Coordinates of C-alpha atoms and ligand atoms in Angstrom, one line a residue:
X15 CA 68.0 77.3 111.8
X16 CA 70.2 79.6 110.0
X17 CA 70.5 83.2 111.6
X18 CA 73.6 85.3 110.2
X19 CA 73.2 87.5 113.4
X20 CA 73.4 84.7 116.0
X21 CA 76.0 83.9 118.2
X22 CA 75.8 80.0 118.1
X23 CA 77.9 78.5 116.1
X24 CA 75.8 76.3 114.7
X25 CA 72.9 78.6 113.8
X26 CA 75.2 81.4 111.7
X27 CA 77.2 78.1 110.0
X28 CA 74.2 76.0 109.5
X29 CA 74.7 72.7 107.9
X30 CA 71.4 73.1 106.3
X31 CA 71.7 75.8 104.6
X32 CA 75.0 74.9 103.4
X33 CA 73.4 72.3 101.8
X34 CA 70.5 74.1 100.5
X35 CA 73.5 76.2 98.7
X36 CA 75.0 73.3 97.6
X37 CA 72.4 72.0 95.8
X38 CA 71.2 75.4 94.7
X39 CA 74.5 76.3 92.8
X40 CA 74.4 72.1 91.6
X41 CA 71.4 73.2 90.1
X42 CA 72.2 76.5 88.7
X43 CA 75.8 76.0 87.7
X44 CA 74.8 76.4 84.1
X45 CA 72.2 78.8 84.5
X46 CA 73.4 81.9 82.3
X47 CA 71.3 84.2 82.7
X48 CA 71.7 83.6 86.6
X49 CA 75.2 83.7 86.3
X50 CA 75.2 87.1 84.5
X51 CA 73.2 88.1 87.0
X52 CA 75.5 87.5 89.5
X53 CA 78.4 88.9 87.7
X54 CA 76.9 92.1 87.0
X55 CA 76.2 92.4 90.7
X56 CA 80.1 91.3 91.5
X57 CA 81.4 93.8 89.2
X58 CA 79.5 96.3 91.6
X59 CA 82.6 95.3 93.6
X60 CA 80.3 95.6 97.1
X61 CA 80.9 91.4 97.2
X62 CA 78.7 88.3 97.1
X63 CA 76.2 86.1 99.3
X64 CA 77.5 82.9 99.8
X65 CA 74.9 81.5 97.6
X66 CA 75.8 84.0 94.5
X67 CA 79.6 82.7 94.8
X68 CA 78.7 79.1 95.3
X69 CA 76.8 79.2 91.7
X70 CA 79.9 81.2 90.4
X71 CA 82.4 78.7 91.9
X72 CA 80.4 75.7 90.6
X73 CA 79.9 76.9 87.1
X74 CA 81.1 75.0 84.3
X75 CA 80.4 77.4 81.4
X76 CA 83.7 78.3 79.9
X77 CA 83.1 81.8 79.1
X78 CA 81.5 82.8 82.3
X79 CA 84.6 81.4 84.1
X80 CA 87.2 83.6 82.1
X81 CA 85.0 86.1 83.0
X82 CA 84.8 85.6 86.6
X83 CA 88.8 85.2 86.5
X84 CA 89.0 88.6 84.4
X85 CA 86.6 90.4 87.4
X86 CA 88.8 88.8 89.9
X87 CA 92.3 90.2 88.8
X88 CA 90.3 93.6 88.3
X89 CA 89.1 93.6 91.7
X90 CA 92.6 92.5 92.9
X91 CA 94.1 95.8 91.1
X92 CA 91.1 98.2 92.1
X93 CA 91.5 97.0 95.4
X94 CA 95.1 96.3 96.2
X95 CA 96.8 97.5 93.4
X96 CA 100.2 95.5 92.8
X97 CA 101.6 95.9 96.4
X98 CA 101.9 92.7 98.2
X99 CA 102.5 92.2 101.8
X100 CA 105.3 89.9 102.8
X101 CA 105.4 88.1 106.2
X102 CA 107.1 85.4 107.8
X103 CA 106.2 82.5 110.3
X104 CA 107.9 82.0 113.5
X105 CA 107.2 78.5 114.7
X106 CA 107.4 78.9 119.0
X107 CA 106.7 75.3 119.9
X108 CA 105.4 72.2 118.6
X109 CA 103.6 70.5 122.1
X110 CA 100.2 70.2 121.3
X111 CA 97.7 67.9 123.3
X112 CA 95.3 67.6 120.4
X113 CA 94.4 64.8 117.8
X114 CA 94.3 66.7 114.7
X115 CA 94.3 63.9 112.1
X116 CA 96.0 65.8 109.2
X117 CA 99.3 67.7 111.8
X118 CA 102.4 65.5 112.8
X119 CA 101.9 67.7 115.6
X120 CA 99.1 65.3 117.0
X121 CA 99.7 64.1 121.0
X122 CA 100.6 60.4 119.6
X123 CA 103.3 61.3 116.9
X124 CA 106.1 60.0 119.4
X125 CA 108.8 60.1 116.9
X126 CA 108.9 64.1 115.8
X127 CA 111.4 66.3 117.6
X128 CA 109.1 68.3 120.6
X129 CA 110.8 71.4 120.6
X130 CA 109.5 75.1 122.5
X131 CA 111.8 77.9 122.0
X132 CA 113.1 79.7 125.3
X133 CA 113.3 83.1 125.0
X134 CA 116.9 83.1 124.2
X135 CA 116.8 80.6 121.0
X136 CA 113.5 83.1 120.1
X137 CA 115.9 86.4 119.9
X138 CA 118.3 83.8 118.0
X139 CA 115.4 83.1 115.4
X140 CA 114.3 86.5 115.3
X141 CA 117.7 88.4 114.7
X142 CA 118.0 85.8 111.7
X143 CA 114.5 87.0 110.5
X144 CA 115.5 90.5 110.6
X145 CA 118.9 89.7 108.6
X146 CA 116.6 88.2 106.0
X147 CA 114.1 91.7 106.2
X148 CA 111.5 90.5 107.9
X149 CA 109.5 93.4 109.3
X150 CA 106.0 90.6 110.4
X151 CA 105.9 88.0 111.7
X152 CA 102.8 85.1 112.3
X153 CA 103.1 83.2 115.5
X154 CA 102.4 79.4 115.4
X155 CA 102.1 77.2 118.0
X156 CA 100.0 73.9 119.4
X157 CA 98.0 73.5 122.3
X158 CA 99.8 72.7 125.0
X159 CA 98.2 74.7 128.5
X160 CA 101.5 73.8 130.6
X161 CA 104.1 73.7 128.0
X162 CA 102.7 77.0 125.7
X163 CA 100.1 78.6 128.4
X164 CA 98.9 82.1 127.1
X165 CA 101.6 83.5 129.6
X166 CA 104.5 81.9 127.6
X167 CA 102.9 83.2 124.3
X168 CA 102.8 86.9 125.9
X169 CA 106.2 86.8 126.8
X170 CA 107.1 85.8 123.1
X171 CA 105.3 88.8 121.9
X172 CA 107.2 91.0 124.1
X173 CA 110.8 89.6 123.5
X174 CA 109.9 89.9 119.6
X175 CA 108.8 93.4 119.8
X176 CA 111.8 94.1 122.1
X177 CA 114.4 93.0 119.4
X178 CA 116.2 95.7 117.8
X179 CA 119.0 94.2 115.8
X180 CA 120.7 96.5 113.5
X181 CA 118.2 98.5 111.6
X182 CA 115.9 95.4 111.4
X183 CA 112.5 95.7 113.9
X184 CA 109.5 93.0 113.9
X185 CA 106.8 95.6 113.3
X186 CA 103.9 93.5 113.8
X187 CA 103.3 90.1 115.1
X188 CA 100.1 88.6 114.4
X189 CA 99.2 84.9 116.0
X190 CA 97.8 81.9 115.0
X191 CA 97.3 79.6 118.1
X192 CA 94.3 77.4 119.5
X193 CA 91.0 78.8 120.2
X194 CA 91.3 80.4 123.3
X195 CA 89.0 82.6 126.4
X196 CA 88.0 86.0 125.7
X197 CA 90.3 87.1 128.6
X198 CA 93.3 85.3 126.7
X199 CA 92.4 87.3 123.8
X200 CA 92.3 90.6 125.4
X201 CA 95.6 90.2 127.1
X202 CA 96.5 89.0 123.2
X203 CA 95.5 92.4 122.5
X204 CA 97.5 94.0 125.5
X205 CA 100.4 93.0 123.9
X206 CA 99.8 94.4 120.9
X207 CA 99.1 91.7 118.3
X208 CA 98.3 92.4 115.0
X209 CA 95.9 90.0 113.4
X210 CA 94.7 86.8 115.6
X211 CA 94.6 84.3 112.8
X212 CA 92.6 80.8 113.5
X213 CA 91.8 77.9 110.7
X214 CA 88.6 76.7 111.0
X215 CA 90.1 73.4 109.3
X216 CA 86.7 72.1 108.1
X217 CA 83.0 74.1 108.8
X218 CA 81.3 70.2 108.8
X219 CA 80.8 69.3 112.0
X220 CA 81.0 65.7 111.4
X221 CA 83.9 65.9 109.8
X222 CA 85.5 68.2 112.0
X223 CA 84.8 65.8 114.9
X224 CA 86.1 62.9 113.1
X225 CA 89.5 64.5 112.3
X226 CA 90.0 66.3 115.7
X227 CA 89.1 63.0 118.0
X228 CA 91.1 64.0 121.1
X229 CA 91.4 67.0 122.9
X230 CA 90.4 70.9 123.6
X231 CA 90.0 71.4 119.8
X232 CA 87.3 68.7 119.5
X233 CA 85.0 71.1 120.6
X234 CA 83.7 72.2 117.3
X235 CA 81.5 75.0 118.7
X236 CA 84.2 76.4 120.6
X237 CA 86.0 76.8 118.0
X238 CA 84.1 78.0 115.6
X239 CA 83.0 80.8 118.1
X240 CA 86.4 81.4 118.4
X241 CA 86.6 84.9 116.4
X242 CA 83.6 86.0 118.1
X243 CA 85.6 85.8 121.6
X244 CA 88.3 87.7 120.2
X245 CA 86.5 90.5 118.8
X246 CA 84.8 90.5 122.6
X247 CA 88.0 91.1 124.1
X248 CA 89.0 93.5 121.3
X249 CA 90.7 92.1 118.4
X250 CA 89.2 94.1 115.3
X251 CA 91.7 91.8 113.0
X252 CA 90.5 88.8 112.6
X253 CA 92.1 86.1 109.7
X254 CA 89.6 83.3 108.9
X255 CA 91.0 79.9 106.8
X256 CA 90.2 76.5 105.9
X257 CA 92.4 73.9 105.6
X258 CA 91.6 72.6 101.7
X259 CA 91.9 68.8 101.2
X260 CA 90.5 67.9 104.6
X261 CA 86.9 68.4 103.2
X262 CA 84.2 69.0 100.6
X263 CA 85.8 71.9 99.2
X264 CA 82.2 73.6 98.2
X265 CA 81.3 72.9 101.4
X266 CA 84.4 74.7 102.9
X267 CA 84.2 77.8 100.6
X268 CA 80.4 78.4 101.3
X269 CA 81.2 77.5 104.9
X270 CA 84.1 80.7 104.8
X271 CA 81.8 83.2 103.3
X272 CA 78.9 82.2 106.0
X273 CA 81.5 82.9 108.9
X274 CA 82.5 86.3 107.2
X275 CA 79.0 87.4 106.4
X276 CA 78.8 86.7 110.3
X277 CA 81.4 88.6 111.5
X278 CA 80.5 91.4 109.3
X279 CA 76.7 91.0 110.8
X280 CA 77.1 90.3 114.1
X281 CA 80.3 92.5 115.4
X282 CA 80.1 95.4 112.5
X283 CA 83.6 94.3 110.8
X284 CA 84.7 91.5 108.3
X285 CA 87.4 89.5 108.5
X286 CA 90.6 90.7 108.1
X287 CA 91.9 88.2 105.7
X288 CA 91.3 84.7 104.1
X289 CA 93.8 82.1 104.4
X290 CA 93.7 79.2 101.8
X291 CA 95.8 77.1 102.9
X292 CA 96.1 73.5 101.6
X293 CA 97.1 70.1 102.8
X294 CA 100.5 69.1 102.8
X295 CA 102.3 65.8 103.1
X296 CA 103.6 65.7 107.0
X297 CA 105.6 63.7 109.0
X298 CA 103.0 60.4 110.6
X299 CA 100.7 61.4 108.2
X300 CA 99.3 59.0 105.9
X301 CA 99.5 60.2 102.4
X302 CA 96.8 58.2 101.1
X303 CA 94.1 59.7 103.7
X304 CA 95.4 63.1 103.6
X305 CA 96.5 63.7 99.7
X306 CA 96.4 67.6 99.3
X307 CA 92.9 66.8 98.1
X308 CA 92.3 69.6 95.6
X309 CA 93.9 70.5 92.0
X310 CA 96.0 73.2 91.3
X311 CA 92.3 74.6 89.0
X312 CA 90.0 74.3 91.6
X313 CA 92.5 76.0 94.4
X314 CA 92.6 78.7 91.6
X315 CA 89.2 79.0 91.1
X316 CA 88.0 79.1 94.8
X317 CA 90.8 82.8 95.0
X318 CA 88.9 83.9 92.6
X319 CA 85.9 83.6 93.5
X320 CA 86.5 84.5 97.4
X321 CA 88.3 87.7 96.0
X322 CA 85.3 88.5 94.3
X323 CA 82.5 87.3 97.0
X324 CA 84.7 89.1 99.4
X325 CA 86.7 92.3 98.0
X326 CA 87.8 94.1 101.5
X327 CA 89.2 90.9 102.7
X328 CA 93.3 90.3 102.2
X329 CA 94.3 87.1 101.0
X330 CA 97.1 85.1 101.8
X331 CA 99.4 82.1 100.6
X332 CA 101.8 80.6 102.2
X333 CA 105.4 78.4 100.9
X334 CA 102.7 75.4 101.3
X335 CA 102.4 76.8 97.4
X336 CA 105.0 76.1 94.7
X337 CA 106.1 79.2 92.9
X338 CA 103.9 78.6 89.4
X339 CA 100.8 77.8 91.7
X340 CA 101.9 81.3 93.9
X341 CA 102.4 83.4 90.2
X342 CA 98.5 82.2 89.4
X343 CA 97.2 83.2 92.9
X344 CA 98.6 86.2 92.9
X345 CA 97.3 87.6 90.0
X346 CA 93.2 86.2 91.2
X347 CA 93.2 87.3 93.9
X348 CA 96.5 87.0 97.0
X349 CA 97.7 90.0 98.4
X350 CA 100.3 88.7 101.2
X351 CA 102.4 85.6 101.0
X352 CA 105.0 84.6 103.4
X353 CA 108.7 84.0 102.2
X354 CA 112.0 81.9 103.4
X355 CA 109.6 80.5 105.8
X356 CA 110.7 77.5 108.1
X357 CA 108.4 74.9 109.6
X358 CA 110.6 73.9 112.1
X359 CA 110.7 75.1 115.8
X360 CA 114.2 77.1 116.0
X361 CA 114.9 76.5 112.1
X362 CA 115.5 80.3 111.0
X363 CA 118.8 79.9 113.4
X364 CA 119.8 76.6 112.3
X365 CA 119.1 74.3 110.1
X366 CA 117.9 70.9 111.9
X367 CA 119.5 67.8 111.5
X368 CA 117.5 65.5 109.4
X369 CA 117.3 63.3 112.9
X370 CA 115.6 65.9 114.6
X371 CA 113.1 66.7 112.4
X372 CA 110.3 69.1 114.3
X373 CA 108.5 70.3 110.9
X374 CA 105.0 70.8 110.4
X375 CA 105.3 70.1 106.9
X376 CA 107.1 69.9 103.9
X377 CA 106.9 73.7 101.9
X378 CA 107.1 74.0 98.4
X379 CA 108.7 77.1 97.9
X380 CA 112.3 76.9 99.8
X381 CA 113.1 80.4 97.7
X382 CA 115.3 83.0 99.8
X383 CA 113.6 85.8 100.6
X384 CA 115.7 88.2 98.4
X385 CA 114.4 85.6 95.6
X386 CA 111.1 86.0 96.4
X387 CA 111.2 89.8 96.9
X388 CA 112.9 89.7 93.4
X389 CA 110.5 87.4 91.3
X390 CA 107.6 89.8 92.5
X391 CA 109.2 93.0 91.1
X392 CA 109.9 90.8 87.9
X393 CA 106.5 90.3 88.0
X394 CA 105.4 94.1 88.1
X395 CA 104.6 93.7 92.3
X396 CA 105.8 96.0 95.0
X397 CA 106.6 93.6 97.9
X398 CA 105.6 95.2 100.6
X399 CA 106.7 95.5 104.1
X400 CA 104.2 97.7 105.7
X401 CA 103.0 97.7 109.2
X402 CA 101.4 101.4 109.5
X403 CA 97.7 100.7 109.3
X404 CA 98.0 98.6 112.4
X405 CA 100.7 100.7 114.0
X406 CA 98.4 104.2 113.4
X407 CA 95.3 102.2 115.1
X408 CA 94.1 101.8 111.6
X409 CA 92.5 98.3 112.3
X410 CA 89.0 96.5 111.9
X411 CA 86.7 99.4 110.6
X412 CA 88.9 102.0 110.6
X413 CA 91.0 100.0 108.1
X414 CA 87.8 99.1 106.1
X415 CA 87.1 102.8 105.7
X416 CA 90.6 103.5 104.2
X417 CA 90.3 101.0 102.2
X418 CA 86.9 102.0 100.7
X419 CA 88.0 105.7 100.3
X420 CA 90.4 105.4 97.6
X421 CA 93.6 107.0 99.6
X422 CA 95.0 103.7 99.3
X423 CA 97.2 105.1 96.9
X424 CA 98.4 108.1 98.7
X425 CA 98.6 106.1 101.8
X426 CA 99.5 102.3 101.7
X427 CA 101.1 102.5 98.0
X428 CA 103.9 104.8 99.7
X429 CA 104.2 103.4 103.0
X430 CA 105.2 100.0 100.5
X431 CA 107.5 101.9 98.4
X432 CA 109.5 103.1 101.7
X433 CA 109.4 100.2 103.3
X434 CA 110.5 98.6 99.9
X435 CA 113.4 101.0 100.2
X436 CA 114.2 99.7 103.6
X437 CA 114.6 96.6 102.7
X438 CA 116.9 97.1 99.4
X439 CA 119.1 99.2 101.4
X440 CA 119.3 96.7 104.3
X441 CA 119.3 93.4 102.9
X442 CA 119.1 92.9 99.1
X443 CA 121.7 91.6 96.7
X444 CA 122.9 93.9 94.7
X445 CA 120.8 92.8 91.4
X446 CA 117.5 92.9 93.6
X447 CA 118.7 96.4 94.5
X448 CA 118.9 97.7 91.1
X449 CA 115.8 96.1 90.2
X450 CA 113.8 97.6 93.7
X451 CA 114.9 100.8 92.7
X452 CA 114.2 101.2 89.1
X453 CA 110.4 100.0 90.4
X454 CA 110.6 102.6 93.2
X455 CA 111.3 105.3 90.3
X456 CA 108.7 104.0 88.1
X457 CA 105.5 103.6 90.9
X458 CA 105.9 106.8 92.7
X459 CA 103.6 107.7 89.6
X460 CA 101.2 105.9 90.6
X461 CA 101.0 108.6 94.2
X462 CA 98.4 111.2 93.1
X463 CA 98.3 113.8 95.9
X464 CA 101.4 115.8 94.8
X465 CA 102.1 116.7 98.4
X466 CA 102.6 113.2 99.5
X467 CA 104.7 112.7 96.3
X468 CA 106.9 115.2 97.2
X469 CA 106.8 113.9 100.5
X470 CA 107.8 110.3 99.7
X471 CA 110.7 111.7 97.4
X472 CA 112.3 113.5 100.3
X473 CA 111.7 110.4 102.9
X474 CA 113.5 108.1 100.5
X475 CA 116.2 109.7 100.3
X476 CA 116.4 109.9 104.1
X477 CA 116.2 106.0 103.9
X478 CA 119.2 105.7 101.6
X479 CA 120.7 107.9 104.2
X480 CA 120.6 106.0 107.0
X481 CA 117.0 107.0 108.6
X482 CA 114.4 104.3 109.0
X483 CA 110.5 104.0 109.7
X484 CA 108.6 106.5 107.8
X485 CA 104.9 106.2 107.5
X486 CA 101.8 107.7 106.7
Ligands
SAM510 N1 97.6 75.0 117.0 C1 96.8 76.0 116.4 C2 95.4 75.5 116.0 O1 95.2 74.4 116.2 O2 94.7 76.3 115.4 C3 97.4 76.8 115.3 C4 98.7 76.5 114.7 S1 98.9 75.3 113.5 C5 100.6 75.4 113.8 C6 98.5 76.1 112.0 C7 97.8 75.5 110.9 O3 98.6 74.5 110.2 C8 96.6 74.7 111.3 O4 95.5 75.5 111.6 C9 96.3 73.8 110.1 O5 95.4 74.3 109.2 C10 97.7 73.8 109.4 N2 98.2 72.4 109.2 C11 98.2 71.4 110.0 N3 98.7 70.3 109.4 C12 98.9 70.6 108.1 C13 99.4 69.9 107.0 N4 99.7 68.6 107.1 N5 99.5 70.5 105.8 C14 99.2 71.8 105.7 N6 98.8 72.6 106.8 C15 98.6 72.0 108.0

C-alpha cells in the first residue's frame, strides 16, 4: 500500500499507485479546467504532487504546454536566477561486478579496458582538471568490493581534497557509487563529500530486475532505500536520477517525484538535485535494445515539468546532451551541467588509445571547458564555480532555507561572480576573459544589499590581484 512516510521501499514507490497516476493523468491529459487548476497552484511556486505533474507532463493541449514551459523558465529565474554551476566527472575505476544491461561496464564485457586509477595517476587527472578550472568534481565508479572497497574511495577523496596545484583547488567532491551501508555512508561523510548522488535507473521493479540480472545491484529494494541510509549516516545532500530510455518514461518521472516527496516526508529534506540523464550508445551495448529511448521534446518536457513539480531541487545535465539539446534545458529548467568531461578512467591526463578504450559512453558535447564557460555568458548565464554553501555547512535544510529566503542574490549570485573571476583570471582565453568580465561589470547589479556590493567590488579586485577563495 502506498505510504509516503514509510521506510520500505516498496510502500513509499508503490507500483500501484504509480499506475493509478498513470491512468489518472491518461484520463485527464486534456482536462482544462484541471489543468488550470494545477497551474494556478504551480505558479504558487510551493511545487507539485506527483499526480498534479503527471497530468501536466501528459497533456496534449497546446496552449497549456507553452504555458507550463513559460512557468518553468520563470521558476528557473525566480529560483536560480541565471548562475549555473559547473562540475566535472572524475571516473576512478571501471571494475564493477554487476549486470547492468544498459553499462559496458557490466562483469561480462571482456573486451573494454578495466582500468582503477592509483593514487598517483588520480593527482595526474586532477592537476589536469584544475588546469581546465575545475573547482567540483562528481566521483564515478562500479561496484567492485575488492577492487573499489569504500576504503579505496575514501582515500580518493582525500588525495583530491589534498591537491593544491597552482591556484586551482577541488572544492567539493560529491560521489556517485553503488548503493552502499549506512556505516559506508557516514565515513562518506567523514571525508567530507558534498552531494552522494545515486540513479535509481528505473523505479519498476520488474524492469529493474530484468536489466540488473546479476549482482549486488539486483537488489531493487536495497537500492531504492539507498538515500534513506545515507541520510541515516548523515548526508543531508542527496541527488536522485533516472536513467531515461531504460523505461516507461511516465512511469520514471512519477516514480522521481514519489522518491522526493519521500525524502522530504520521511527525513525533513528533499533532494538535493535531479539528474536526467539519458541513454547513450556504449561499448557491448546493443543499440537496438538500448536506443536513447526518448525524443529530444519529451526529455524537454519532463525538465520542465520536474522544475515546476519540484522548485528547490537543482537540476543537472551532463555532456550525455548535445549543445542545442543543453541551450533548451537550460532555459526549463538545469541549473548545473558538467563540462570537458571524460568517460574514461585516467582520460583528463591522456587521451586513450582507441585500443584501450575504458569509456562509459560516447558524450555529445566534447566542448572545452573555456568553450562551454564562453557559450553560457553568450547566452546571458553566469557559470558558476561555487562551493560555499556546502563549505559554510549550508547543506540539506539549511541550504533549503537560503534558498527560500530570497538572499540568494546577496549570497550565491556573488559567491558566482567571484568564483567566475577566478576562473577568467586563471584559465580563460583571452576572448572568454573579455567577455567574463564585461558580465561581471554588468550583474553585480543584480547584488541588492549595498554592503555586500561594495564588498564584492573590493574582493574582485583582490582576485585580479592574486588572492583567491572569497565567499559569503
Ligand atoms: N556504479 C554506480 C551505480 O551503479 O550506481 C554508479 C556509477 S555509474 C558510473 C553512473 C551512471 O551512469 C549509472 O547510474 C547509469 O545511470 C549511467 N549509465 C550507465 N550506462 C549508461 C549508458 N549507456 N548511457 C548513459 N548513462 C549510462
Amino acid at each position: 500500500m502506498y505510504n509516503v512516510m514509510s521506510p520500505k521501499a516498496e510502500e513509499f514507490i508503490s507500483h500501484e499507485e504509480i499506475q493509478e497516476t498513470l491512468a489518472y493523468a491518461e484520463k485527464n491529459k486534456n482536462n482544462r479546467e484541471l489543468l488550470e487548476q494545477i497551474l494556478e497552484k504551480a505558479k504558487l511556486r510551493k511545487g507539485l504532487s506527483h499526480r498534479e505533474a503527471a497530468v501536466l507532463l501528459d497533456c496534449e493541449l497546446a496552449d497549456i504546454n507553452q504555458q507550463i514551459y513559460a512557468l518553468a523558465q520563470q521558476i528557473k529565474k525566480d529560483f536560480y536566477g541565471n548562475r549555473i554551476v559547473m562540475f566535472a566527472p572524475l571516473y576512478l575505476s571501471n571494475y564493477c561486478i554487476n549486470g547492468c544491461e544498459y553499462c559496458p561496464y557490466h562483469l561480462k564485457n571482456k573486451h573494454i579496458a578495466r582500468k582503477k586509477l592509483t593514487q598517483e595517476e588520480i593527482v595526474k587527472e586532477v592537476m589536469a582538471l584544475q588546469d581546465m578550472g575545475h573547482k567540483r568534481l562528481a566521483l564515478e565508479a562500479g561496484e567492485d568490493p575488492i577492487n573499489n572497497p569504500i576504503e579505496y574511495i575514501l582515500e580518493c577523496i582525500h588525495t583530491i581534497y589534498g591537491i593544491k596545484h597552482k591556484n586551482g583547488a577541488i572544492r567539493r567532491v560529491n560521489v556517485n557509487i553503488a548503493a552502499t551501508t549506512v556505516e559506508n555512508y557516514r565515513k562518506l561523510k567523514e571525508a567530507g563529500i558534498g552531494t552522494y548522488i545515486l540513479f535509481q535507473e528505473t523505479y519498476n521493479k520488474e524492469s529493474y530486475e530484468k536489466l540488473h540480472p546479476t549482482g549486488p545491484k539486483h537488489d531493487y529494494v536495497y537500492h531504492t532505500e539507498a538515500m534513506d541510509r545515507a541520510m541515516e549516516g548523515g548526508i543531508d545532500d542527496v541527488g536522485l536520477g533516472v536513467l531515461f530510455g531504460l523505461n516507461n518514461y511516465r512511469y520514471d518521472f512519477t516514480g522521481i517525484l514519489m522518491h522526493a516527496e519521500h525524502l522530504e516526508a520521511y527525513k525533513g529534506v528533499g533532494p538535493h538535485t535531479i539528474s536526467v540523464p539519458r541513454l547513450r550508445r556504449a561499448d557491448d551495448i546493443d543499440p537496438d535494445v538500448f536506443d536513447n529511448g526518448i525524443s529530444d521534446d519529451i526529455f524537454e518536457k519532463i525538465v520542465a515539468c520536474i522544475r515546476i513539480a519540484v522548485p528547490y531541487t537543482g537540476m543537472i545535465v551532463s555532456t550525455r546532451e548535445s549543445k542545442a539539446c543543453r541551450e533548451k534545458a537550460l532555459r526549463l529548467g538545469i541549473s548545473q551541467i558538467s563540462g570537458a568531461s571524460r568517460t574514461s578512467v585516467g582520460g583528463y591526463a591522456k587521451p586513450e588509445p582507441e585500443e584501450e578504450n575504458s569509456a562509459q559512453f560516447d558524450v555529445s558535447d566534447n566542448r572545452t571547458l573555456d568553450e562551454v564557460v564562453r557559450w553560457l555568458m553568450e547566452m546571458d548565464y553566469v557559470p558558476s564555480f561555487c562551493t560555499a554553501c556546502y563549505r559554510e555547512g549550508r547543506t540539506g535544510d539549511r541550504f533549503m532555507t537560503l534558498l527560500k529566503s530570497g538572499q540568494i542574490v546577496n549570497c550565491c549570485h556573488p559567491n558566482a561572480l567571484m568564483t567566475l573571476k577566478e576562473y577568467l583570471e586563471d584559465y580563460a582565453s583571452p576572448k572568454t576573459r573579455e567577455i567574463g568580465d564585461k558580465l561581471i561589470e554588468k550583474e553585480l547589479d543584480v547584488i541588492t544589499n549595498p554592503k555586500v556590493k561594495e564588498k564584492v567590488i573590493d574582493y574582485l579586485a583582490n582576485i585580479h590581484n592574486g588572492q583567491r577563495d572569497f565567499r559569503f
